[in-house]
Coordinates of C-alpha atoms in Angstrom, one line a residue:
Chain X
M1 CA 2.0 1.0 -24.8
Q2 CA 4.3 -1.4 -26.4
S3 CA 3.4 -4.2 -28.0
D4 CA 5.5 -6.6 -26.1
Y5 CA 5.7 -6.9 -22.2
D6 CA 7.4 -9.8 -19.4
V7 CA 4.1 -9.9 -17.6
I8 CA 1.0 -8.2 -18.0
V9 CA -1.6 -8.0 -14.7
V10 CA -5.1 -7.8 -15.9
G11 CA -6.6 -5.5 -12.7
A12 CA -5.4 -3.1 -10.3
G13 CA -6.9 -3.7 -7.7
P14 CA -5.0 -4.9 -4.2
G15 CA -3.3 -8.1 -5.5
G16 CA -3.2 -6.8 -9.0
S17 CA -1.2 -3.6 -8.2
W18 CA 1.2 -5.8 -5.6
A19 CA 1.9 -8.5 -8.4
A20 CA 2.4 -5.6 -10.7
K21 CA 5.2 -3.5 -8.0
T22 CA 6.9 -6.8 -7.4
A23 CA 7.2 -8.3 -10.9
A24 CA 8.9 -4.9 -11.7
E25 CA 11.2 -4.6 -8.6
K26 CA 12.3 -8.0 -9.5
G27 CA 13.2 -6.7 -13.0
A28 CA 10.4 -7.5 -15.2
Q29 CA 8.8 -5.3 -17.9
V30 CA 5.4 -4.9 -16.4
L31 CA 1.9 -3.7 -17.6
L32 CA -0.9 -3.0 -15.7
L33 CA -5.1 -3.2 -16.9
E34 CA -8.0 -2.0 -15.4
K35 CA -11.1 -1.9 -16.7
D36 CA -12.2 0.8 -15.1
R37 CA -11.7 5.0 -15.5
E38 CA -9.8 5.0 -12.6
V39 CA -8.1 2.8 -10.1
G40 CA -10.2 2.2 -6.8
V41 CA -13.1 2.8 -8.1
P42 CA -16.1 1.7 -7.6
V43 CA -15.0 0.5 -4.3
R44 CA -16.6 -3.4 -3.7
C45 CA -15.3 -3.5 0.1
G46 CA -15.8 -3.7 3.7
E47 CA -12.9 -1.8 3.6
A48 CA -11.8 -3.4 7.0
I49 CA -8.3 -4.6 7.5
G50 CA -5.8 -6.1 10.1
T51 CA -3.0 -3.7 10.8
A52 CA -0.4 -6.2 11.1
S53 CA -1.0 -8.5 8.7
L54 CA -1.1 -5.5 6.4
R55 CA 2.3 -4.0 7.5
A56 CA 4.0 -7.1 6.7
V57 CA 2.8 -7.6 3.7
C58 CA 3.9 -4.4 2.5
E59 CA 7.5 -4.4 4.1
P60 CA 9.8 -2.6 3.3
E61 CA 7.7 -0.2 2.3
P62 CA 5.8 2.0 4.4
L63 CA 1.7 1.5 5.5
P64 CA -0.3 3.7 2.6
R65 CA -2.0 6.6 2.7
G66 CA -6.1 5.7 2.6
I67 CA -6.3 4.6 6.2
A68 CA -9.6 5.8 7.5
N69 CA -10.1 4.8 10.8
G70 CA -7.8 3.0 13.7
I71 CA -10.1 -0.2 15.3
S72 CA -9.2 -1.8 18.6
G73 CA -12.0 -4.0 19.4
A74 CA -14.7 -6.3 18.2
V75 CA -18.7 -6.0 19.5
L76 CA -20.3 -9.8 18.6
V77 CA -23.7 -9.4 18.7
A78 CA -26.0 -12.3 19.6
P79 CA -29.7 -12.8 17.9
N80 CA -31.5 -11.9 21.1
G81 CA -28.6 -8.6 21.2
R82 CA -26.4 -9.4 23.9
E83 CA -23.1 -7.9 23.2
V84 CA -19.7 -9.3 23.7
V85 CA -17.2 -7.0 23.5
L86 CA -13.7 -7.9 22.3
D87 CA -11.4 -5.3 23.4
W88 CA -7.8 -5.8 22.6
G89 CA -6.6 -2.2 24.0
Q90 CA -4.6 -0.8 21.4
E91 CA -5.3 -1.0 18.3
V92 CA -5.1 -3.2 16.0
G93 CA -7.2 -2.9 12.9
A94 CA -8.4 -0.6 10.4
I95 CA -11.0 1.0 8.3
L96 CA -9.6 1.5 4.6
D97 CA -11.1 4.4 2.9
R98 CA -9.6 1.1 -0.7
K99 CA -10.6 4.9 -3.0
V100 CA -7.5 6.4 -1.7
F101 CA -5.8 2.9 -0.5
D102 CA -6.6 1.5 -4.4
Y103 CA -4.7 4.5 -6.1
E104 CA -2.0 4.6 -3.6
L105 CA -0.9 0.8 -4.1
S106 CA -0.9 1.7 -7.8
L107 CA 1.3 5.1 -7.7
M108 CA 3.5 2.3 -5.4
A109 CA 3.8 0.0 -8.9
A110 CA 3.9 3.1 -10.8
A111 CA 7.2 3.9 -8.5
Q112 CA 9.1 0.6 -9.9
G113 CA 8.1 1.2 -13.6
V114 CA 4.8 -0.5 -14.1
E115 CA 3.2 1.1 -17.2
I116 CA -0.4 1.3 -16.0
R117 CA -3.7 1.9 -18.3
T118 CA -7.2 2.3 -17.4
K119 CA -10.9 1.9 -19.2
A120 CA -8.5 -1.0 -20.8
Y121 CA -11.1 -3.4 -20.8
V122 CA -9.5 -7.2 -21.4
Y123 CA -11.6 -8.8 -23.7
D124 CA -9.7 -11.8 -24.9
V125 CA -6.7 -13.7 -25.0
I126 CA -4.0 -14.5 -27.3
R127 CA -3.3 -17.9 -27.9
N128 CA 0.2 -19.6 -28.7
G129 CA -0.4 -22.0 -31.9
A130 CA -1.2 -22.8 -35.3
N131 CA -4.9 -22.8 -34.5
G132 CA -5.0 -20.4 -31.8
N133 CA -5.6 -23.0 -29.2
G134 CA -2.5 -23.3 -27.2
S135 CA -1.3 -21.4 -23.9
I136 CA -1.8 -18.1 -23.7
S137 CA 0.8 -15.6 -24.6
G138 CA -1.0 -12.5 -24.4
V139 CA -4.6 -10.3 -24.1
R140 CA -6.4 -8.5 -26.6
V141 CA -7.8 -5.2 -25.1
Q142 CA -10.3 -2.4 -25.9
H143 CA -9.1 0.7 -24.4
L144 CA -10.4 4.2 -25.8
G145 CA -11.9 3.3 -28.6
K146 CA -9.6 1.0 -30.0
N147 CA -8.2 -2.8 -30.2
Y148 CA -4.8 -3.9 -29.4
D149 CA -3.0 -6.9 -28.8
V150 CA -0.3 -7.1 -26.7
R151 CA 1.7 -10.2 -25.6
A152 CA 3.5 -11.5 -22.6
K153 CA 5.3 -14.1 -21.6
I154 CA 2.9 -14.1 -18.5
V155 CA -0.6 -13.3 -18.0
I156 CA -1.8 -12.2 -14.2
G157 CA -5.4 -12.4 -13.7
A158 CA -5.9 -10.2 -10.6
D159 CA -9.1 -9.6 -12.1
G160 CA -11.9 -10.5 -9.5
I161 CA -14.9 -12.9 -8.8
E162 CA -15.7 -13.2 -12.2
S163 CA -12.3 -13.9 -13.3
R164 CA -12.0 -14.0 -17.6
V165 CA -8.8 -14.5 -17.1
G166 CA -9.2 -17.8 -15.2
R167 CA -11.7 -18.4 -17.5
F168 CA -10.0 -18.3 -20.9
A169 CA -7.1 -20.2 -19.2
G170 CA -9.5 -23.0 -18.9
L171 CA -9.6 -22.5 -14.8
R172 CA -12.2 -23.8 -13.0
T173 CA -13.0 -20.6 -11.4
F174 CA -16.6 -20.4 -11.1
T175 CA -17.9 -21.2 -7.0
K176 CA -20.8 -23.2 -5.2
L177 CA -23.8 -20.9 -4.3
K178 CA -23.6 -22.2 -1.0
D179 CA -19.5 -20.7 -0.8
M180 CA -20.5 -17.3 -2.1
E181 CA -21.6 -14.6 -0.1
S182 CA -24.3 -12.5 -1.4
C183 CA -23.4 -8.7 -0.5
M184 CA -24.6 -5.6 0.5
Q185 CA -23.4 -2.4 2.0
V186 CA -24.3 1.1 2.5
T187 CA -21.5 4.0 3.6
L188 CA -24.1 5.9 5.7
A189 CA -23.3 9.5 7.4
N190 CA -25.5 10.1 10.5
V191 CA -25.0 7.2 12.2
T192 CA -25.7 7.6 16.2
N193 CA -24.6 5.2 18.9
I194 CA -21.4 3.3 17.9
D195 CA -18.4 3.8 19.1
R196 CA -15.9 4.2 16.0
R197 CA -13.1 2.4 17.5
Y198 CA -15.2 -0.9 17.5
I199 CA -16.8 -3.1 15.0
Y200 CA -19.7 -4.0 15.1
L201 CA -20.5 -8.1 13.8
L202 CA -24.2 -9.2 13.9
F203 CA -25.4 -13.2 13.9
G204 CA -28.2 -14.6 14.0
R205 CA -31.1 -16.1 11.0
E206 CA -33.3 -13.1 10.9
V207 CA -29.9 -11.0 10.5
A208 CA -27.8 -12.6 7.8
P209 CA -28.6 -16.2 7.2
G210 CA -24.9 -17.9 6.8
G211 CA -23.2 -14.6 7.1
Y212 CA -23.0 -12.0 9.7
L213 CA -24.1 -7.9 9.3
W214 CA -21.4 -5.5 10.2
I215 CA -21.2 -2.2 11.0
F216 CA -17.7 -0.9 10.0
P217 CA -17.0 2.6 11.3
K218 CA -14.8 5.2 8.9
S219 CA -15.3 8.2 11.8
E220 CA -17.4 9.2 14.8
T221 CA -20.5 9.4 12.1
V222 CA -19.9 7.6 8.9
A223 CA -19.9 3.8 9.2
N224 CA -19.6 1.1 6.2
V225 CA -23.3 -0.8 6.8
G226 CA -23.4 -4.4 5.1
I227 CA -24.0 -7.2 4.9
G228 CA -22.7 -10.8 3.3
I229 CA -25.7 -13.9 3.2
S230 CA -25.0 -17.4 1.9
G231 CA -26.1 -18.3 -1.3
E232 CA -28.0 -21.2 0.3
Y233 CA -29.9 -18.8 1.9
A234 CA -30.4 -15.9 -0.6
R235 CA -32.6 -17.6 -2.9
H236 CA -35.4 -17.1 -0.2
K237 CA -34.9 -13.2 0.7
S238 CA -32.0 -11.1 -1.0
A239 CA -29.6 -9.5 0.8
Q240 CA -30.8 -6.1 -0.3
R241 CA -33.8 -6.5 1.7
Y242 CA -32.0 -8.0 4.6
L243 CA -29.8 -4.7 4.5
Q244 CA -32.8 -2.3 4.5
E245 CA -35.0 -3.6 7.1
F246 CA -31.9 -3.4 9.2
I247 CA -30.6 -0.3 8.4
D248 CA -34.9 1.0 8.9
R249 CA -34.7 -0.2 11.9
R250 CA -31.5 0.9 13.3
F251 CA -30.3 4.5 11.7
P252 CA -33.6 5.3 10.5
K253 CA -32.5 8.9 10.1
A254 CA -29.2 8.0 8.1
A255 CA -28.2 9.0 4.8
A256 CA -27.1 6.6 2.6
V257 CA -23.9 8.2 0.6
Y258 CA -22.4 4.9 -1.5
T259 CA -24.0 2.0 -2.3
V260 CA -22.3 -1.3 -3.6
V261 CA -23.4 -5.4 -3.9
G262 CA -21.4 -7.6 -4.8
G263 CA -20.3 -11.5 -4.2
V264 CA -17.7 -12.7 -1.9
T265 CA -16.2 -16.3 -2.6
C266 CA -15.7 -18.2 1.2
A267 CA -14.0 -21.2 0.0
P268 CA -10.4 -22.7 0.4
T269 CA -8.1 -21.4 -2.5
L270 CA -8.8 -23.1 -6.3
E271 CA -7.5 -26.0 -6.5
K272 CA -5.4 -25.2 -9.3
I273 CA -4.2 -21.5 -10.0
V274 CA -1.6 -21.4 -12.7
A275 CA -1.7 -22.5 -15.9
D276 CA 1.3 -22.4 -18.8
G277 CA 2.1 -18.4 -18.6
V278 CA -1.0 -17.7 -16.4
M279 CA -1.3 -17.2 -12.8
L280 CA -4.5 -16.1 -10.9
V281 CA -4.6 -13.2 -7.4
G282 CA -7.1 -12.7 -5.6
D283 CA -11.2 -13.0 -5.3
A284 CA -10.0 -14.2 -9.0
A285 CA -8.0 -17.3 -7.0
H286 CA -10.6 -18.0 -4.3
Q287 CA -8.2 -16.7 -2.0
I288 CA -10.0 -15.0 0.8
N289 CA -10.2 -15.7 4.1
P290 CA -13.2 -18.1 3.8
M291 CA -14.4 -17.1 8.1
S292 CA -14.0 -13.7 7.4
G293 CA -14.6 -12.5 4.2
G294 CA -11.6 -10.6 4.0
G295 CA -9.5 -10.5 1.5
I296 CA -7.2 -7.7 0.9
V297 CA -4.2 -8.2 2.4
T298 CA -4.5 -12.0 1.8
A299 CA -4.7 -10.7 -2.3
M300 CA -1.9 -8.0 -2.1
L301 CA 0.5 -11.3 -0.2
A302 CA -0.5 -13.7 -3.1
G303 CA 0.6 -10.8 -5.6
K304 CA 3.8 -10.4 -4.2
I305 CA 4.8 -14.4 -3.8
A306 CA 2.9 -14.2 -7.6
G307 CA 5.0 -10.9 -9.0
R308 CA 8.4 -12.3 -7.6
V309 CA 7.4 -16.0 -8.9
A310 CA 6.9 -14.3 -12.3
A311 CA 10.1 -12.4 -12.2
A312 CA 12.2 -15.5 -11.7
A313 CA 10.0 -17.5 -13.9
I314 CA 11.3 -14.4 -16.8
A315 CA 14.7 -14.9 -15.6
R316 CA 14.9 -18.2 -16.7
D317 CA 12.9 -18.3 -19.8
D318 CA 10.3 -21.1 -18.4
F319 CA 6.7 -20.0 -18.1
S320 CA 4.9 -23.0 -17.9
S321 CA 2.4 -24.1 -14.9
Q322 CA 5.5 -26.3 -13.9
S323 CA 8.0 -23.3 -13.5
L324 CA 4.9 -20.9 -12.0
E325 CA 3.7 -23.6 -9.4
P326 CA 6.1 -22.6 -6.8
Y327 CA 3.3 -19.7 -6.6
A328 CA 0.7 -22.1 -5.9
Q329 CA 3.0 -23.9 -3.0
E330 CA 4.4 -20.7 -1.8
W331 CA 0.8 -19.4 -0.6
H332 CA -0.7 -22.6 0.3
A333 CA 2.3 -23.4 2.7
A334 CA 1.3 -19.2 3.8
Q335 CA -2.0 -18.6 4.1
G336 CA -3.9 -21.3 2.2
K337 CA -3.7 -24.4 3.9
N338 CA -5.2 -22.0 6.9
H339 CA -8.1 -21.2 4.7
E340 CA -8.9 -25.0 4.7
R341 CA -8.8 -24.9 8.1
L342 CA -10.9 -21.7 8.3
Y343 CA -13.2 -23.2 6.0
K344 CA -14.4 -26.0 8.0
I345 CA -14.9 -23.7 11.0
K346 CA -16.7 -21.9 9.0
Q347 CA -19.0 -25.0 8.0
A348 CA -19.6 -25.9 11.1
V349 CA -20.3 -22.0 12.7
Y350 CA -22.1 -20.8 10.4
K351 CA -24.7 -23.3 10.4
F352 CA -25.6 -22.6 14.2
T353 CA -28.8 -21.8 15.2
D354 CA -29.8 -18.8 17.2
D355 CA -30.4 -20.8 20.5
E356 CA -26.5 -22.1 19.7
L357 CA -25.3 -18.8 18.8
N358 CA -27.0 -17.4 22.4
R359 CA -25.5 -19.8 24.2
T360 CA -21.9 -18.9 23.2
A361 CA -22.3 -15.4 23.7
E362 CA -24.0 -16.3 27.5
A363 CA -20.7 -18.5 27.7
V364 CA -18.4 -15.8 26.7
L365 CA -20.0 -12.9 29.0
A366 CA -19.3 -15.4 31.8
K367 CA -16.2 -14.8 31.6
K368 CA -13.6 -12.5 33.0
P369 CA -13.7 -9.2 30.7
E370 CA -9.6 -10.3 29.8
E371 CA -10.4 -13.4 29.1
R372 CA -12.9 -12.2 26.4
T373 CA -10.7 -13.1 23.1
L374 CA -11.5 -14.0 19.7
I375 CA -10.0 -17.9 19.7
N376 CA -12.0 -18.1 23.7
V377 CA -15.1 -17.2 21.8
F378 CA -14.3 -20.2 19.4
K379 CA -13.7 -22.4 22.0
A380 CA -17.0 -22.0 23.7
A381 CA -18.3 -22.1 20.0
L382 CA -17.2 -25.2 19.0
I383 CA -17.7 -26.7 22.4
R384 CA -19.9 -29.6 20.8
H385 CA -17.0 -29.7 17.7
P386 CA -13.8 -31.0 19.4
S387 CA -12.4 -32.2 16.3
L388 CA -13.1 -28.4 15.1
I389 CA -10.6 -27.0 18.2
F390 CA -7.4 -27.9 16.8
D391 CA -8.1 -26.1 13.6
V392 CA -8.7 -23.1 15.8
L393 CA -5.6 -23.5 17.2
K394 CA -3.8 -24.3 14.1
V395 CA -5.3 -20.9 12.5
F396 CA -4.5 -18.9 15.8
M397 CA -0.9 -20.2 16.1
S398 CA 0.3 -19.5 12.7
Chain D
M1 CA -35.0 -17.6 -19.8
I2 CA -33.2 -16.0 -17.3
G3 CA -34.0 -11.9 -17.6
V4 CA -31.5 -9.2 -16.7
I5 CA -32.8 -6.0 -15.3
N6 CA -29.4 -3.8 -16.5
D7 CA -31.3 -0.5 -14.0
K8 CA -30.7 -2.7 -11.2
C9 CA -27.5 -3.6 -11.9
D10 CA -24.5 -2.7 -9.8
F11 CA -22.1 -4.9 -12.8
C12 CA -20.4 -6.9 -9.7
G13 CA -19.9 -10.0 -11.4
T14 CA -21.5 -12.2 -8.4
C15 CA -24.0 -13.8 -11.1
V16 CA -20.9 -14.7 -13.6
A17 CA -19.0 -16.2 -10.5
V18 CA -21.6 -18.9 -10.0
C19 CA -22.9 -19.9 -13.1
P20 CA -21.6 -23.2 -14.1
F21 CA -21.7 -23.3 -17.3
D22 CA -20.2 -19.8 -18.2
A23 CA -23.6 -18.7 -19.7
I24 CA -23.6 -14.5 -18.1
D25 CA -21.1 -12.4 -19.6
L26 CA -20.4 -9.0 -18.1
Y27 CA -19.1 -6.2 -20.1
E28 CA -18.4 -2.7 -18.7
A29 CA -22.0 -1.9 -17.9
R30 CA -24.0 -4.5 -19.2
I31 CA -24.7 -8.3 -18.3
A32 CA -26.1 -10.8 -21.5
I33 CA -27.2 -14.2 -21.1
N34 CA -26.0 -16.3 -23.6
Q35 CA -27.3 -19.9 -25.3
R36 CA -25.7 -21.6 -23.0
C37 CA -27.7 -20.8 -20.1
T38 CA -29.9 -24.0 -18.4
D39 CA -32.0 -22.2 -16.5
C40 CA -30.7 -23.3 -13.5
M41 CA -31.1 -20.4 -11.3
L42 CA -27.9 -19.8 -9.6
C43 CA -27.6 -16.3 -11.0
V44 CA -31.1 -15.4 -10.0
W45 CA -30.7 -16.5 -6.0
I46 CA -27.2 -15.0 -5.7
C47 CA -27.7 -11.7 -6.9
P48 CA -27.3 -8.9 -4.1
V49 CA -30.1 -6.9 -5.6
E50 CA -33.1 -9.2 -7.4
T51 CA -31.3 -8.2 -10.9
L52 CA -31.8 -11.6 -12.6
A53 CA -35.1 -13.2 -12.7
L54 CA -36.7 -16.4 -14.6
I55 CA -39.3 -15.4 -17.7
D56 CA -41.4 -18.6 -18.5
E57 CA -42.6 -19.3 -21.6
Q58 CA -45.6 -16.7 -21.9
G59 CA -42.8 -14.1 -21.1
K60 CA -44.2 -14.2 -17.9
M61 CA -41.5 -13.5 -15.0
T62 CA -41.7 -15.6 -11.8
P63 CA -42.2 -13.8 -8.1
R64 CA -39.0 -12.3 -7.5
A65 CA -38.2 -9.0 -8.3
A66 CA -41.6 -9.1 -11.1
A67 CA -43.0 -5.7 -10.9
E68 CA -39.6 -3.9 -11.7
F69 CA -39.1 -5.6 -14.4
T70 CA -38.4 -3.8 -17.6
A71 CA -36.5 -4.8 -20.3

């Protein structure tokens, strides 16, 4: 480890690796720090992804390894058990093996000359100014029993929902309780009666209030079974209890081979994602689709923009927040705006009573199978919220 | 005062993310509540696996997960 870099990226998830890779590609000297001993572990993710958007964000690179199973449809399950099958007739999504996927992305970053350290815990930042209260100019890292001061022109915090970098930089990173989904997932072996081509999303107050329960098949007999419930409801009963009840009921014979818990911020992007010498990427910046809770591709997209903007800022030797602001603007145009619309839609949909959800399912089932599309599901759901239909159309057009 | 059951904790950071007072420190495999805590309960409510709980002045836990509290 040198004592000086152009860019330090904190966190080697997809957002961090992609930011590091892009910045290095554009000529920056980059150090990527991961607090855990291995990139990709522990997995904190449902692992579902849209293939087209993944392909687009990886361009010109090929799709990385780590795709476990192709997905060509979704089964939406209403509270009364009625199933709406949306079949795209071709592979549109995938369930990943994040352990492999994240590792592959870090290798792609390394191939561009990014230096990577695991078991490297950033416990503080270095600041400019005589009193140590100026802007951030590096990080303090604990690595294999030693402490290091490492300087950088730009620090990119891709360090997840608890983002320490964001807090150090004085950015308001905390999530309101109602916007935080309390989540738990178990990877189950010996699951029965699932179609591996489909993801299953279950809705309802008894099943997953203010969120949904998911079954994401990784093979014929293995699936990620997880739940996210809004913080508003989690206070009455925890995600763990909801999930355990479901698994006992639906997959009593299955074996749990991996358990993961975590939070997913379902809110618009943070108001400020840059500061002097600092950029936030991915979960740290709340760059998660507020409707689906998906954040892999969005983090990679943000990382790609951030990496490019960082390299350009270094080339002109200006690391002020103003110089980094194009990152925030480009992100807003690319996805941030969409997330604001999705957030409005989510707020309406997640307040639905079970009756409203059941009625929506019936309305979609009344249509011909070829008309059972995601956009029509939203249209049926929001029939009493006409102002939101515009947002739905906007989201689907972009 | 908020108590932590470190045995149950997965160190996922969700409590840190909802804390408005920056009162929770997450280390590699340990979380600690610092003196900025106001007992607002947000972390207790959001934890997916009931790792956190309120301890009253008598040192007793509130009902949630009380039986499992060991720390």
